Short mmCIF file of C-alpha atoms in Angstrom, two decimals:
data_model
loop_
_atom_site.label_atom_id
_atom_site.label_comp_id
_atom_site.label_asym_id
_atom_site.label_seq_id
_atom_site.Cartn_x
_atom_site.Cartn_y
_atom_site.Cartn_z
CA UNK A 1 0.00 0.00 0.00
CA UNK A 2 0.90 3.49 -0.98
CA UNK A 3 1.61 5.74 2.37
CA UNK A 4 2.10 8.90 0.30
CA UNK A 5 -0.42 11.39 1.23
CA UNK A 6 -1.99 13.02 -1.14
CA UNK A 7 -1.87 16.97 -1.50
CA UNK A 8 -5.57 17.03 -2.28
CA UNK A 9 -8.85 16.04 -0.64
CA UNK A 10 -12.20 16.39 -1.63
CA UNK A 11 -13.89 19.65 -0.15
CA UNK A 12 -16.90 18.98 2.22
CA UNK A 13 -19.82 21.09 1.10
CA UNK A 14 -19.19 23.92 3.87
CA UNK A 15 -15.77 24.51 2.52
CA UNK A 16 -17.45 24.20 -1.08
CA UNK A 17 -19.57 27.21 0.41
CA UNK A 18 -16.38 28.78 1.59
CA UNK A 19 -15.19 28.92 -2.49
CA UNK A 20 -18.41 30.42 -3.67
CA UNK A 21 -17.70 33.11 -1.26
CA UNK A 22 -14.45 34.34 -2.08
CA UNK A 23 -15.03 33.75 -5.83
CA UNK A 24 -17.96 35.99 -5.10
CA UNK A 25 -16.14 38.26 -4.28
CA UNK A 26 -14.59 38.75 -6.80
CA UNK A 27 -17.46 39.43 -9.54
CA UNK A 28 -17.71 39.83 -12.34
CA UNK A 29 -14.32 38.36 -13.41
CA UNK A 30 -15.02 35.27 -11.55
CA UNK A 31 -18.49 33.97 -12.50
CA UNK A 32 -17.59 30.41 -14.27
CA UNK A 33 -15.59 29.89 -10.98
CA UNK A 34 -18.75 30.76 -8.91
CA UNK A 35 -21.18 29.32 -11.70
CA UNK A 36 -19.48 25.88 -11.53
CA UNK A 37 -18.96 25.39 -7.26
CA UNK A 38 -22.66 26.32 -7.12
CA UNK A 39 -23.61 23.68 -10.28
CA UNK A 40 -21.63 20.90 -9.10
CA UNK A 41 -23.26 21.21 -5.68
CA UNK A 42 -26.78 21.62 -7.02
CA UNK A 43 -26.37 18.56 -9.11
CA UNK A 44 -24.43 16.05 -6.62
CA UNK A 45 -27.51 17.21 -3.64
CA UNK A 46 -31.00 16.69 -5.78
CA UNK A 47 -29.73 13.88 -8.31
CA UNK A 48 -28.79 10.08 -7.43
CA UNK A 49 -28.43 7.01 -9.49
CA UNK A 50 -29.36 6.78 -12.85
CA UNK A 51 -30.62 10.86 -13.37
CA UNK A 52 -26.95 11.97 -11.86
CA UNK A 53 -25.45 9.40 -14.40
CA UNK A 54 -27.03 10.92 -17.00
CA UNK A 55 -26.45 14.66 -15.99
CA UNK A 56 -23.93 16.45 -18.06
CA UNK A 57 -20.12 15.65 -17.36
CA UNK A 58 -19.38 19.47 -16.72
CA UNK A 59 -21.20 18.82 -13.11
CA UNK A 60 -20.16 15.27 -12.59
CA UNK A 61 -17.29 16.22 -10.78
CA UNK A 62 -15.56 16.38 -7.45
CA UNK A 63 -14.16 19.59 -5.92
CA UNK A 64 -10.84 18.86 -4.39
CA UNK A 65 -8.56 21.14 -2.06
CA UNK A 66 -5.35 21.46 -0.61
CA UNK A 67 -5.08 18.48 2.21
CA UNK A 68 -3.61 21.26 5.00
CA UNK A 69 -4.44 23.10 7.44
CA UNK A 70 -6.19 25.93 6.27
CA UNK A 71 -7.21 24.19 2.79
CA UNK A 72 -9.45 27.45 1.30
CA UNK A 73 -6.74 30.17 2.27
CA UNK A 74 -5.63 30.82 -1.34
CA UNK A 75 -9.64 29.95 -3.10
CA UNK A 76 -7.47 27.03 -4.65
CA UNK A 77 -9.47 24.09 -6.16
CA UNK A 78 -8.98 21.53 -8.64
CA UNK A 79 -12.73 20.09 -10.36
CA UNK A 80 -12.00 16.91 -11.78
CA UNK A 81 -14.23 14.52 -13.14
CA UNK A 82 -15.60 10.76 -12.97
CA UNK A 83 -14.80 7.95 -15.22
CA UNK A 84 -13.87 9.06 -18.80
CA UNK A 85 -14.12 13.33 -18.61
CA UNK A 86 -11.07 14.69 -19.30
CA UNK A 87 -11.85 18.23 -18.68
CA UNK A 88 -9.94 19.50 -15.22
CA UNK A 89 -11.03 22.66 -13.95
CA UNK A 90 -8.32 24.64 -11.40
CA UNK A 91 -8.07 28.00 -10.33
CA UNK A 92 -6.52 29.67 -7.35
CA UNK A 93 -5.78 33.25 -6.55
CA UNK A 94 -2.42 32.30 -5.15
CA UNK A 95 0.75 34.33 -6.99
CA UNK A 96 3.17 32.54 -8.08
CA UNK A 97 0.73 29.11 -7.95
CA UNK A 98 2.90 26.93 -6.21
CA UNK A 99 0.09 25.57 -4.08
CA UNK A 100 -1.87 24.87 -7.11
CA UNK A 101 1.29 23.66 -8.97
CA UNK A 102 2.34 20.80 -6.42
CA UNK A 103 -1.08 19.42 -6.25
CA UNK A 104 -1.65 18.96 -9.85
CA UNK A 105 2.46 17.91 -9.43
CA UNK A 106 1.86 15.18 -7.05
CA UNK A 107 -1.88 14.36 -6.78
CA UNK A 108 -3.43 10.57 -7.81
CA UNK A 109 -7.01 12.06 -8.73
CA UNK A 110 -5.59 13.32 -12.13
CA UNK A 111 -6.08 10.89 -15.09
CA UNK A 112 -3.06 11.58 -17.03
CA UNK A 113 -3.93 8.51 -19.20
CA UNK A 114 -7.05 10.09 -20.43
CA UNK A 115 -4.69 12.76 -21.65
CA UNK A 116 -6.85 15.56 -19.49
CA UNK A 117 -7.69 19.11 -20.75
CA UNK A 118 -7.34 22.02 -18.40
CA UNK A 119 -9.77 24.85 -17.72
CA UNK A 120 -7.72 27.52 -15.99
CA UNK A 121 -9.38 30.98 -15.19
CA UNK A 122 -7.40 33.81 -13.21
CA UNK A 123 -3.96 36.42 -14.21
CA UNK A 124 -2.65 35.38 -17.30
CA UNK A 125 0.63 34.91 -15.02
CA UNK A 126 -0.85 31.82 -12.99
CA UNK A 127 -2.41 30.57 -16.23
CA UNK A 128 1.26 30.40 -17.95
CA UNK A 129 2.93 28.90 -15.00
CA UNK A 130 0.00 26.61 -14.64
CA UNK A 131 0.63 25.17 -18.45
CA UNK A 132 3.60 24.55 -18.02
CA UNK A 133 3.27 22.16 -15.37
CA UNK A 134 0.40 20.59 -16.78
CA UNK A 135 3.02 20.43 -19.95
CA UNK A 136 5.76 18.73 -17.88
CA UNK A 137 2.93 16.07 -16.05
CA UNK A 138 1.96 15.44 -19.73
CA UNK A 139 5.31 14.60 -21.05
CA UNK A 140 6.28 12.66 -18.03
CA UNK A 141 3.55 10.41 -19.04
#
């Protein structure tokens, strides 16, 4: 068994709540960010089984966070889908993004094999340093 800890866990619904806060914030720049906290927890709460199977992949996800102390400090989150989706939504308001960057770094939720793509949102500063480590982790694959 594997004894590495993982940098992220998923986000209980009050720190979900936390997000949607600070991203709110933060209008009007940040509505997808607030748009797509709010939609994933609207989906997971009033659909089970088959209708949540069938709901689009966009809200078929689970929000993760940094596994510290203090998990929300920076508004950093990583959305990442079940089964097959390969879209991987991150943002964090953290400059430079190293928080961000050693999660997606280090973290086992990530399907590299699906060859993921990556929504990022935020400065066009954390969006460049963010590629690039999404380049490396894609190469190193």
């Amino acid at each position: 068994m594997n004894n590495v800890i993982d940098p992220l866990r998923p986000a209980t619904p009050a720190e979900i709540d936390q997000l949607v806060n600070i991203y709110e914030q933060l209008l009007p720049e940040s509505v997808q960010f607030v748009s797509i906290l709010q939609n994933i927890v609207r989906i997971k709460t009033t659909l089970h089984g088959t209708a949540l199977e069938q709901a689009s992949h966009r809200f078929r996800k689970t929000i993760y966070i940094p596994n510290k102390a203090n998990p929300i400090r920076f508004g950093t989150f990583l959305a990442i889908g079940m089964d097959e989706d390969i879209f991987v939504m991150v943002n964090t308001l953290e400059q430079p993004p190293s928080e961000l960057e050693d999660a997606i770094r280090k973290t086992s939720y990530i399907k590299w094999h699906l060859k993921p793509m990556f929504v990022i949102g935020g400065d066009n500063g954390i969006r460049e340093s963010l590629y690039k480590v999404v380049g490396e982790q894609v190469r190193n694959q």
